[in-house]
PDB file of C-alpha atoms in Angstrom:
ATOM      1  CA  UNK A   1      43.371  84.270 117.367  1.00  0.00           C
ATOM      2  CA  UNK A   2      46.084  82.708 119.331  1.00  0.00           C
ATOM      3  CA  UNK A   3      47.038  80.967 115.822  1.00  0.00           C
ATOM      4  CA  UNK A   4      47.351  84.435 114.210  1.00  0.00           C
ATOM      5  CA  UNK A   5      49.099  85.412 117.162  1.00  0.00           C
ATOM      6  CA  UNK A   6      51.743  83.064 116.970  1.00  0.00           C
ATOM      7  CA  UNK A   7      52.355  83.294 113.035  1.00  0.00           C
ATOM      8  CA  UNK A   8      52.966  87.367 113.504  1.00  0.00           C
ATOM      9  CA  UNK A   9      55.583  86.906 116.381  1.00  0.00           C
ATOM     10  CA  UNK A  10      57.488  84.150 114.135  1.00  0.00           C
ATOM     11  CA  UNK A  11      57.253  86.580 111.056  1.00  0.00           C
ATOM     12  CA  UNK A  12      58.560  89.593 113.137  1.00  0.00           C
ATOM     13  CA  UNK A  13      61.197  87.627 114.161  1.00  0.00           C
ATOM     14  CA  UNK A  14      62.378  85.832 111.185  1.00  0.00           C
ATOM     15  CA  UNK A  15      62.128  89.713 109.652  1.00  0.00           C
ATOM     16  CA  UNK A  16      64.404  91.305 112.529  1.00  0.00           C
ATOM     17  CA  UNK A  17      67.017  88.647 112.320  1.00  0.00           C
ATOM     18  CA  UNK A  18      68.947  89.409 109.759  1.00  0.00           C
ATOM     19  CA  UNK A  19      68.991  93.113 110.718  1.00  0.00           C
ATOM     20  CA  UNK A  20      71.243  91.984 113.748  1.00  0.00           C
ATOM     21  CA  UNK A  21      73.050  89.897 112.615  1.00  0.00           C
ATOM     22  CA  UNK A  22      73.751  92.356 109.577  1.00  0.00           C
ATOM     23  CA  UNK A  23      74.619  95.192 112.448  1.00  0.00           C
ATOM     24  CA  UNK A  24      76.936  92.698 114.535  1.00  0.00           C
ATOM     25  CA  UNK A  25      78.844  91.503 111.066  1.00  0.00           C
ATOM     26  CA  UNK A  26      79.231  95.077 109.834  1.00  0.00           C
ATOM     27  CA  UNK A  27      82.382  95.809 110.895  1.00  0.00           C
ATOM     28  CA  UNK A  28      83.815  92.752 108.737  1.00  0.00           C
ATOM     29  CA  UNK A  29      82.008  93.377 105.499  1.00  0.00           C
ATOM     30  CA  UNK A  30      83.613  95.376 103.334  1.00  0.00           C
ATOM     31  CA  UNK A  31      81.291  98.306 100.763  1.00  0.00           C
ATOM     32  CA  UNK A  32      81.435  98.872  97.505  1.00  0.00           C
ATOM     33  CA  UNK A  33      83.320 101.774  98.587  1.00  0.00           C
ATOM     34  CA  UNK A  34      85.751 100.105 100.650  1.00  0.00           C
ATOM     35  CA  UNK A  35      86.430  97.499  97.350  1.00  0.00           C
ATOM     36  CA  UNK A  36      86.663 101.152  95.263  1.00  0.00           C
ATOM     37  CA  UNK A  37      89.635 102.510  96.950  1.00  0.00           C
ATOM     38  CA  UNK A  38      91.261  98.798  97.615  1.00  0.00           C
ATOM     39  CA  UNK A  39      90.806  98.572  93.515  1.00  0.00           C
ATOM     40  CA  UNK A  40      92.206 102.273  93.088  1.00  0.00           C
ATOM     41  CA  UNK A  41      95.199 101.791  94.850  1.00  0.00           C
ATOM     42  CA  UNK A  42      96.104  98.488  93.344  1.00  0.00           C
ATOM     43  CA  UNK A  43      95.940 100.079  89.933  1.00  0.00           C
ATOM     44  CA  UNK A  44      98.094 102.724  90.817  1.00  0.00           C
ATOM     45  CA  UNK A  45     100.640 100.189  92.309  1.00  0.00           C
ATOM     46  CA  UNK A  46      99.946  98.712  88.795  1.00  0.00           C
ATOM     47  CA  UNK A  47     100.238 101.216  86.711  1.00  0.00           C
ATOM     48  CA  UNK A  48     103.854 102.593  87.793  1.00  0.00           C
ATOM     49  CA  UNK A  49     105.444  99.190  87.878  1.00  0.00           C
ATOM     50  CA  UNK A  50     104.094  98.762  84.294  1.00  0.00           C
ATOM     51  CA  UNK A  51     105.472 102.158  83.226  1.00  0.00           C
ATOM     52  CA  UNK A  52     108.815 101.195  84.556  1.00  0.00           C
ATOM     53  CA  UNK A  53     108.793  97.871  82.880  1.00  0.00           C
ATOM     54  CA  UNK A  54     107.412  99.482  79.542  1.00  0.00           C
ATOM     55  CA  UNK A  55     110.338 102.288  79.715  1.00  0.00           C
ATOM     56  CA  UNK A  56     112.875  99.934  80.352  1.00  0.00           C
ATOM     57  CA  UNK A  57     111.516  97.513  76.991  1.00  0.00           C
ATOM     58  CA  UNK A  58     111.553 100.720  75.000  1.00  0.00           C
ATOM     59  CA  UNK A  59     114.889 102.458  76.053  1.00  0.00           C
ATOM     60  CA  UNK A  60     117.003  99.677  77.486  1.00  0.00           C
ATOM     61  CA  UNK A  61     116.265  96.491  75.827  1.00  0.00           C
ATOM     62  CA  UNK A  62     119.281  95.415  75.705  1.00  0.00           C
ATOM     63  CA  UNK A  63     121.057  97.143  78.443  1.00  0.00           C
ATOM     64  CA  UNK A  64     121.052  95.089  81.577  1.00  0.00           C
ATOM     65  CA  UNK A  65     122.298  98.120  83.575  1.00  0.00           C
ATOM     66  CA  UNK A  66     118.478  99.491  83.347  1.00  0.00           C
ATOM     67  CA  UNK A  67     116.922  96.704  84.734  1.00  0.00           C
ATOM     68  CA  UNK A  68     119.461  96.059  87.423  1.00  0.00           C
ATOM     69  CA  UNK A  69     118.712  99.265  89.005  1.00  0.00           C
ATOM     70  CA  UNK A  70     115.037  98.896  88.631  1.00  0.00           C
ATOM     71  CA  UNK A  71     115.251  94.975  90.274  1.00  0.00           C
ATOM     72  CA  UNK A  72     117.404  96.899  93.023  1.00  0.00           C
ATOM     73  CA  UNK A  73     115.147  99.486  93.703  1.00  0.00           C
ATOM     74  CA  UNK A  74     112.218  97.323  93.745  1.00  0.00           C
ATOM     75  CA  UNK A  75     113.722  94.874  96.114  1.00  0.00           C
ATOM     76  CA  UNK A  76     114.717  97.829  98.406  1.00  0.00           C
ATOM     77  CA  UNK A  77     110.985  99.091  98.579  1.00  0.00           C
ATOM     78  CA  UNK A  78     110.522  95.800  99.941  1.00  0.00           C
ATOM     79  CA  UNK A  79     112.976  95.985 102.849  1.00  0.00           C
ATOM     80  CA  UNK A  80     112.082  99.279 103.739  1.00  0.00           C
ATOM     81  CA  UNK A  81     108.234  98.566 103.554  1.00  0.00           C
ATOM     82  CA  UNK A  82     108.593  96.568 106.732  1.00  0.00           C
ATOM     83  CA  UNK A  83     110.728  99.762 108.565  1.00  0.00           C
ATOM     84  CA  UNK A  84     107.977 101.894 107.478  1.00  0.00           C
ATOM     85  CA  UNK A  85     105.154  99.437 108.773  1.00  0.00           C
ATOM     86  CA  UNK A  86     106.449  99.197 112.262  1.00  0.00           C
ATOM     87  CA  UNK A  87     107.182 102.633 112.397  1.00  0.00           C
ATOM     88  CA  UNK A  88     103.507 103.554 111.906  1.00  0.00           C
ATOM     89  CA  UNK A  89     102.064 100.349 113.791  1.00  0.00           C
ATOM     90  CA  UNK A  90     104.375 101.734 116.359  1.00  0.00           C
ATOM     91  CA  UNK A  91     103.228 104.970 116.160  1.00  0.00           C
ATOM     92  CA  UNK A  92      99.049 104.341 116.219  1.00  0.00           C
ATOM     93  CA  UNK A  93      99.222 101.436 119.131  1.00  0.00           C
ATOM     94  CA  UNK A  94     101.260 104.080 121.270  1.00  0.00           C
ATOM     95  CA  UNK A  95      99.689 107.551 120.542  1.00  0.00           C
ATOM     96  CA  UNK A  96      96.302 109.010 119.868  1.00  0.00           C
ATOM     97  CA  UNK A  97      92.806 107.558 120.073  1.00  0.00           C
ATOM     98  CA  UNK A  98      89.291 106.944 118.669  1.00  0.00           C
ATOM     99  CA  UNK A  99      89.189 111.018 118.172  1.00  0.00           C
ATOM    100  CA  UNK A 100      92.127 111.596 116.815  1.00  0.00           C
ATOM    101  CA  UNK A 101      91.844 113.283 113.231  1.00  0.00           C
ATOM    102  CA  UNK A 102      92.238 111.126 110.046  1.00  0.00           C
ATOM    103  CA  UNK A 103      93.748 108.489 111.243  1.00  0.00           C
ATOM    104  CA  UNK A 104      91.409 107.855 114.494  1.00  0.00           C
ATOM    105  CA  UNK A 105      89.622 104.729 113.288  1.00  0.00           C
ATOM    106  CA  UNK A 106      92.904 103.066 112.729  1.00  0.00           C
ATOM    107  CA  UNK A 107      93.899 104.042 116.096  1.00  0.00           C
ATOM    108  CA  UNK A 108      90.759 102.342 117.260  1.00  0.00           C
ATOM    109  CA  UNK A 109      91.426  99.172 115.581  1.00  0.00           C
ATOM    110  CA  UNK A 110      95.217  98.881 115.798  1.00  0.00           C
ATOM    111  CA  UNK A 111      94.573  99.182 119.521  1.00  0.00           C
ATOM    112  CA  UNK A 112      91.648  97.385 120.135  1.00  0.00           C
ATOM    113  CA  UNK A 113      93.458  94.742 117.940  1.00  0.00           C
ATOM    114  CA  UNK A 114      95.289  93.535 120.882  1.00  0.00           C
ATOM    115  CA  UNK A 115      92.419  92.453 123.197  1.00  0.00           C
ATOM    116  CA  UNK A 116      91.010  90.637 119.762  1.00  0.00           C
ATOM    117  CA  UNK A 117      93.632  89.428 117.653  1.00  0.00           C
ATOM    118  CA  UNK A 118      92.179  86.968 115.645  1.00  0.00           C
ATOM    119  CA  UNK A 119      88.888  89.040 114.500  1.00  0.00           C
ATOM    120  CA  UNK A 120      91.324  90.325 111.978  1.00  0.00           C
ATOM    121  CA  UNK A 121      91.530  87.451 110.433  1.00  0.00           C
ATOM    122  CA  UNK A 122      87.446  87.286 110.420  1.00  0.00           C
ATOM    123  CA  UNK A 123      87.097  90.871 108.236  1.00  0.00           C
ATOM    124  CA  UNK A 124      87.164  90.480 104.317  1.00  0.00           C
ATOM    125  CA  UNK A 125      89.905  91.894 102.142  1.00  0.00           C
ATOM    126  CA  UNK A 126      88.569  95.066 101.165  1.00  0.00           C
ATOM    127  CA  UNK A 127      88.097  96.710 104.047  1.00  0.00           C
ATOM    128  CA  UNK A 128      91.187  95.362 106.013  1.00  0.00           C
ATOM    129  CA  UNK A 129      93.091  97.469 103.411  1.00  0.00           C
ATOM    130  CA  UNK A 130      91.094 100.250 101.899  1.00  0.00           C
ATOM    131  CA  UNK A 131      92.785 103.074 103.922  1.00  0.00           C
ATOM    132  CA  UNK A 132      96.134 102.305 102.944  1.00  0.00           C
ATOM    133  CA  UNK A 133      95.599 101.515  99.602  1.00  0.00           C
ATOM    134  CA  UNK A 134      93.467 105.225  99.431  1.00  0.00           C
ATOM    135  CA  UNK A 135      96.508 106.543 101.283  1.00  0.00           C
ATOM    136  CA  UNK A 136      98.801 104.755  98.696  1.00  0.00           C
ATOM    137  CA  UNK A 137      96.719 105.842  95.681  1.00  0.00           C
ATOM    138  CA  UNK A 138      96.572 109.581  96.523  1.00  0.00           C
ATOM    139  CA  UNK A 139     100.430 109.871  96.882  1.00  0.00           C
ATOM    140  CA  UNK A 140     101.448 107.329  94.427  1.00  0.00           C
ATOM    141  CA  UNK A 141      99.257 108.319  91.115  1.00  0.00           C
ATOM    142  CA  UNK A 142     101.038 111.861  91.083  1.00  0.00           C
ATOM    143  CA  UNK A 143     104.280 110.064  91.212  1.00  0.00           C
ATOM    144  CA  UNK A 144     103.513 107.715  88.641  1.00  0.00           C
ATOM    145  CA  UNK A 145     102.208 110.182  85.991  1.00  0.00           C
ATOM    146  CA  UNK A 146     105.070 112.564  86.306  1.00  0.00           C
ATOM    147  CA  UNK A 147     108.068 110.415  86.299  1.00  0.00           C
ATOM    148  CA  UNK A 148     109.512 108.902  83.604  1.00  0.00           C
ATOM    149  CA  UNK A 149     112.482 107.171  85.377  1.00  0.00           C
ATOM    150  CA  UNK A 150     112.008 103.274  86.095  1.00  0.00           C
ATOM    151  CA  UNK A 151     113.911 102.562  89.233  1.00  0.00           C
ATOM    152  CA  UNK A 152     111.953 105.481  90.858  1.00  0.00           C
ATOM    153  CA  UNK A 153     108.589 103.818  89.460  1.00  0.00           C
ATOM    154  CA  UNK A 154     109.686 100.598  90.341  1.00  0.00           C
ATOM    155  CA  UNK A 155     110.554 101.600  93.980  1.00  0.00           C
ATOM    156  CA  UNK A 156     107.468 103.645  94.666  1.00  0.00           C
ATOM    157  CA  UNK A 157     105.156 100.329  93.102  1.00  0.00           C
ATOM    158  CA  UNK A 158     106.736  97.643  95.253  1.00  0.00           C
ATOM    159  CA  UNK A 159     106.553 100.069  98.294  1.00  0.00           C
ATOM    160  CA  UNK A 160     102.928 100.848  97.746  1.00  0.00           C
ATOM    161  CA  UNK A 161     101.881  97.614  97.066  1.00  0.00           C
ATOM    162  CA  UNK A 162     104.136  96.132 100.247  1.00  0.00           C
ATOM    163  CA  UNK A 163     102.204  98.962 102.806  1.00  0.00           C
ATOM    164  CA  UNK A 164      98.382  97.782 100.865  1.00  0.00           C
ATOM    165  CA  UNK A 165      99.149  94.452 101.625  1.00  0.00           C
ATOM    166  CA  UNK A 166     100.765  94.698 104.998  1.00  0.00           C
ATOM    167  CA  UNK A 167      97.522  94.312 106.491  1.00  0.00           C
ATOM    168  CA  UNK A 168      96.595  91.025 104.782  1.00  0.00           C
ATOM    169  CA  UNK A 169     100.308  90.101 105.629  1.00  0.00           C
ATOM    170  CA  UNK A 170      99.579  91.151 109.280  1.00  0.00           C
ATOM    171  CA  UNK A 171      96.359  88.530 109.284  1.00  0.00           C
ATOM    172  CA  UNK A 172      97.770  86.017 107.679  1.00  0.00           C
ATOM    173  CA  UNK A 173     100.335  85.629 110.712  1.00  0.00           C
ATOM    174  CA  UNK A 174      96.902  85.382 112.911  1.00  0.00           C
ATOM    175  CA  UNK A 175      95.589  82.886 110.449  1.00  0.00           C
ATOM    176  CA  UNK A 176      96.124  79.183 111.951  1.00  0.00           C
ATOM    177  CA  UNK A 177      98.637  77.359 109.086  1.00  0.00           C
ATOM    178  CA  UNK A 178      96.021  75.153 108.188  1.00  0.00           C
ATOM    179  CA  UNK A 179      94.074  77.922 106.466  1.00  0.00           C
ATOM    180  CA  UNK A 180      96.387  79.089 104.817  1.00  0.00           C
ATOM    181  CA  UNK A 181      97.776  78.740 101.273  1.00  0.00           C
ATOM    182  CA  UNK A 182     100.495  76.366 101.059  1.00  0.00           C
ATOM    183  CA  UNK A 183     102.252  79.522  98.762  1.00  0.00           C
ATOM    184  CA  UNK A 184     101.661  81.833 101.571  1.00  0.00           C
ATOM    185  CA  UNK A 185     102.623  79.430 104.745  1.00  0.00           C
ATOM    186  CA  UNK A 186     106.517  78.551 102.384  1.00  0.00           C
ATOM    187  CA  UNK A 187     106.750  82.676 102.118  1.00  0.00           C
ATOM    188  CA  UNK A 188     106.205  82.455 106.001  1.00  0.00           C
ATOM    189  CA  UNK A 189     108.858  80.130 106.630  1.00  0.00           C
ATOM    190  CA  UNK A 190     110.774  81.066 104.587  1.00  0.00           C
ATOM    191  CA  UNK A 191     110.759  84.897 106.301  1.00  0.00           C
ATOM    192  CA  UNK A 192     109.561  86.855 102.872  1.00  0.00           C
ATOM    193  CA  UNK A 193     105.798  87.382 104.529  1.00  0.00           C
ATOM    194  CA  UNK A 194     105.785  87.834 107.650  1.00  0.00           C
ATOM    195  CA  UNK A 195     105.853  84.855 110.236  1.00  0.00           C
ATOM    196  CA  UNK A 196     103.007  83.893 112.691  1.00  0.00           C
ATOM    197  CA  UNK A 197     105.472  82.738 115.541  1.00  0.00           C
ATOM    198  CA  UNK A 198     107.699  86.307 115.384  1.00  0.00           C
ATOM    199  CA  UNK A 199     104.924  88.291 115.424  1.00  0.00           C
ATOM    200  CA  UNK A 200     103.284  86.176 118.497  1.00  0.00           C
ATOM    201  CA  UNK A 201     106.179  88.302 120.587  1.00  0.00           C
ATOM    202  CA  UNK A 202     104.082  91.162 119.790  1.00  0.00           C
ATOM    203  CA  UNK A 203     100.708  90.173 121.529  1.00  0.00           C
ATOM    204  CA  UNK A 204     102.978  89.280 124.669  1.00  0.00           C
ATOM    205  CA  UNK A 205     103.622  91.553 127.268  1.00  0.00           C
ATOM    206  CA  UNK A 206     105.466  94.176 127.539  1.00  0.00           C
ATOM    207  CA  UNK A 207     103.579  94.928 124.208  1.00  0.00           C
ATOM    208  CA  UNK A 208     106.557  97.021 122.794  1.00  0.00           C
ATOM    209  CA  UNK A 209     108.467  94.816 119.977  1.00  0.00           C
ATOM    210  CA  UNK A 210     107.519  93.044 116.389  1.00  0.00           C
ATOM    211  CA  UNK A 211     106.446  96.086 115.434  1.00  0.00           C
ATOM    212  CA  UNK A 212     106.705  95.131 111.690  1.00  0.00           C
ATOM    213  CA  UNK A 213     104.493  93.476 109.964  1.00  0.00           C
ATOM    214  CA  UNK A 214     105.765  92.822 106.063  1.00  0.00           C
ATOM    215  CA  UNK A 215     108.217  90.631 106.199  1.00  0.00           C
ATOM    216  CA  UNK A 216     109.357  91.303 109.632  1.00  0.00           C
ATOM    217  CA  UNK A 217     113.227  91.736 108.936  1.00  0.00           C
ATOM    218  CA  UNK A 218     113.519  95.084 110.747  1.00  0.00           C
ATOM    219  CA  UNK A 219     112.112  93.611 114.443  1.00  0.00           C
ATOM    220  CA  UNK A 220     115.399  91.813 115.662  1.00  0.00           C
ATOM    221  CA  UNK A 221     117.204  94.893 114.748  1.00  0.00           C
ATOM    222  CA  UNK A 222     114.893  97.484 116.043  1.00  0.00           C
ATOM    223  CA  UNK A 223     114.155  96.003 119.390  1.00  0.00           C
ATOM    224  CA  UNK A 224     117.790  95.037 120.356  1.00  0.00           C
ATOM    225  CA  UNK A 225     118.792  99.177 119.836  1.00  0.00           C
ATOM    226  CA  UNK A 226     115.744 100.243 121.499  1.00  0.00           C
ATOM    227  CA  UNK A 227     115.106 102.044 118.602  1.00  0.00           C
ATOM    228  CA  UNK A 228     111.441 102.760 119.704  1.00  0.00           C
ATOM    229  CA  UNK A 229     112.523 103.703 123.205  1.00  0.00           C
ATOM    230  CA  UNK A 230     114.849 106.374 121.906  1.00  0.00           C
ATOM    231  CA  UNK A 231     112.142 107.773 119.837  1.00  0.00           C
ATOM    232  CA  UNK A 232     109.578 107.434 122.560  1.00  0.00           C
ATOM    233  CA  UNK A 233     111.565 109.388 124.913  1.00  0.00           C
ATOM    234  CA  UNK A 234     112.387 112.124 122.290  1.00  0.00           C
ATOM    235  CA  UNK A 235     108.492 112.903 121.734  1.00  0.00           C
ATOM    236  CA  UNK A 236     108.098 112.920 125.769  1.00  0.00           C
ATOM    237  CA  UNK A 237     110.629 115.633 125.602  1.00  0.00           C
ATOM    238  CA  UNK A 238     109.497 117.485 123.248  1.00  0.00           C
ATOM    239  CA  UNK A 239     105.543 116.957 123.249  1.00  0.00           C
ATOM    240  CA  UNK A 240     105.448 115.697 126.806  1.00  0.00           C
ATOM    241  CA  UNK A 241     103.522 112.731 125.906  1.00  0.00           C
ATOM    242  CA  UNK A 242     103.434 109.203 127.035  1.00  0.00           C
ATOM    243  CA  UNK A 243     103.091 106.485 125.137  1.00  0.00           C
ATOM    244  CA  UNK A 244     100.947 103.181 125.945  1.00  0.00           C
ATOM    245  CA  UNK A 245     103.758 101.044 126.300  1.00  0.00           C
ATOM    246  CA  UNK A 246     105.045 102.610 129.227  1.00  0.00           C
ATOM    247  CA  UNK A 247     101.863 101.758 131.054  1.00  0.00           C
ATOM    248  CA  UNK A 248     101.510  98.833 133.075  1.00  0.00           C
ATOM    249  CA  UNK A 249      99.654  96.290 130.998  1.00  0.00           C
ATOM    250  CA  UNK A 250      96.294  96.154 131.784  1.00  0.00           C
ATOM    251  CA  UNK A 251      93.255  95.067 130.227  1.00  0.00           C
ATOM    252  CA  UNK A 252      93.222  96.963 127.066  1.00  0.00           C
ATOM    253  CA  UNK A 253      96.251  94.598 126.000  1.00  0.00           C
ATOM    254  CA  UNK A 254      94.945  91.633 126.970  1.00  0.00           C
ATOM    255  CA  UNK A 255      93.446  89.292 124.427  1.00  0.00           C
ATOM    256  CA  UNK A 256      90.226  88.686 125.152  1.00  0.00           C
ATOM    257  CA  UNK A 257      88.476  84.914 123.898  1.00  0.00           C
ATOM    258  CA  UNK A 258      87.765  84.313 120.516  1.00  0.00           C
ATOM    259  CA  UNK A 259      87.435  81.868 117.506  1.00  0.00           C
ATOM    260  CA  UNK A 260      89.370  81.809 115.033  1.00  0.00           C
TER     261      UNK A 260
END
């Protein structure tokens, strides 16, 4: 009896095992629907830089004005990726909450991001970007069905693709250089992708710079003219709401130990 005893406690507990370790993982693993919207919004980013390229091969192939305009427009998507990344990392780590419609789970993680920094770096690809590539898809298909104009598809490609990918940009700067790539770690240093030891600023109080997180051109700029500040005081005029940053730090920023 005390045999059989001992044999049904280890099965039940080889059985339950994975279970919890399954639950305590979740939040890393991404779905098959998480890989279905990272997929859709890749092919849209896809699909409208092709349709620019194919335009320009069938009605400028020989006209370097064409392709000049798309190159420009593609490499200003780029530069105005990163604006458009701190403005809305700015936005979600100052405003709103677990409850807030739509966009409450990236609240949640955006702000809880700062007492764990490096679990980023933990969660697989898919669903560290599926909401902004679903975001990117829904806007960007339209777009790239209807026009027939190459710098415009060129622009709106390298922009949606630079806001998917901001968030694999944004853990690679958590990601010790070791780990990394040796293509992605030259991009770093070289300021393209965004670099680790800029965006360290960010995780260090006061907690209000380096918003950006593409390439990180726009944070010099943007901190030294307060830019945030003047736009945090306009919505405390006009909504009456304060934003985190004007709290004391507390625990919520701190980072809390980790592996990474």
């Amino acid at each position: 009896m005390a045999a059989e005893l001992v044999e049904l406690k280890h099965k039940t507990s080889t059985m339950t095992k994975p279970k919890k370790i399954e639950n305590e993982e979740s939040w890393q693993i991404s779905t098959w629907t998480h890989r279905a919207w990272l997929t859709t919004g890749c092919a849209a980013v896809l699909f409208s830089i092709a349709k620019s390229i194919h335009l320009l091969n069938l009605h400028a192939p020989t006209n370097p004005r064409p392709w000049l305009d798309s190159i420009l427009a593609a490499f200003i998507a780029y530069i105005l990726a990163d604006l458009g990344s701190g403005i809305y990392h700015w936005a979600i780590d100052n405003y709103g909450g677990p409850n807030t419609p739509i966009f409450g789970s990236q609240i949640e993680g955006f702000q809880g991001h700062h007492q764990q920094p490096w679990a980023i770096t933990k969660k697989q690809i898919a669903i560290n970007l599926y909401l902004t590539a679903a975001s990117v898809a829904v806007f960007l298909i339209p777009i790239s069905i209807l026009s027939s104009y190459p710098p415009l598809l060129a622009f709106v490609g390298v922009f949606g693709a630079s806001e998917i990918f901001s968030q694999q940009f944004h853990a690679w700067a958590h990601t010790p250089k070791r780990k990394l790539p040796p293509v992605v770690a030259a991009l770093q240093d070289a300021g393209i992708l965004l670099p680790p030891s800029q965006h360290a600023a960010h995780h260090r109080p006061p907690y209000d710079n380096n918003y950006c997180i593409v390439s990180g051109v726009w944070n010099e700029f943007l901190d030294r003219s307060k830019f945030f500040l003047g736009l945090e005081m306009v919505f405390y005029r006009v909504f009456g709401s304060m934003p985190r940053s004007w709290s004391k730090p507390n625990e919520e920023w701190a980072e809390i130990s980790g592996k990474n």
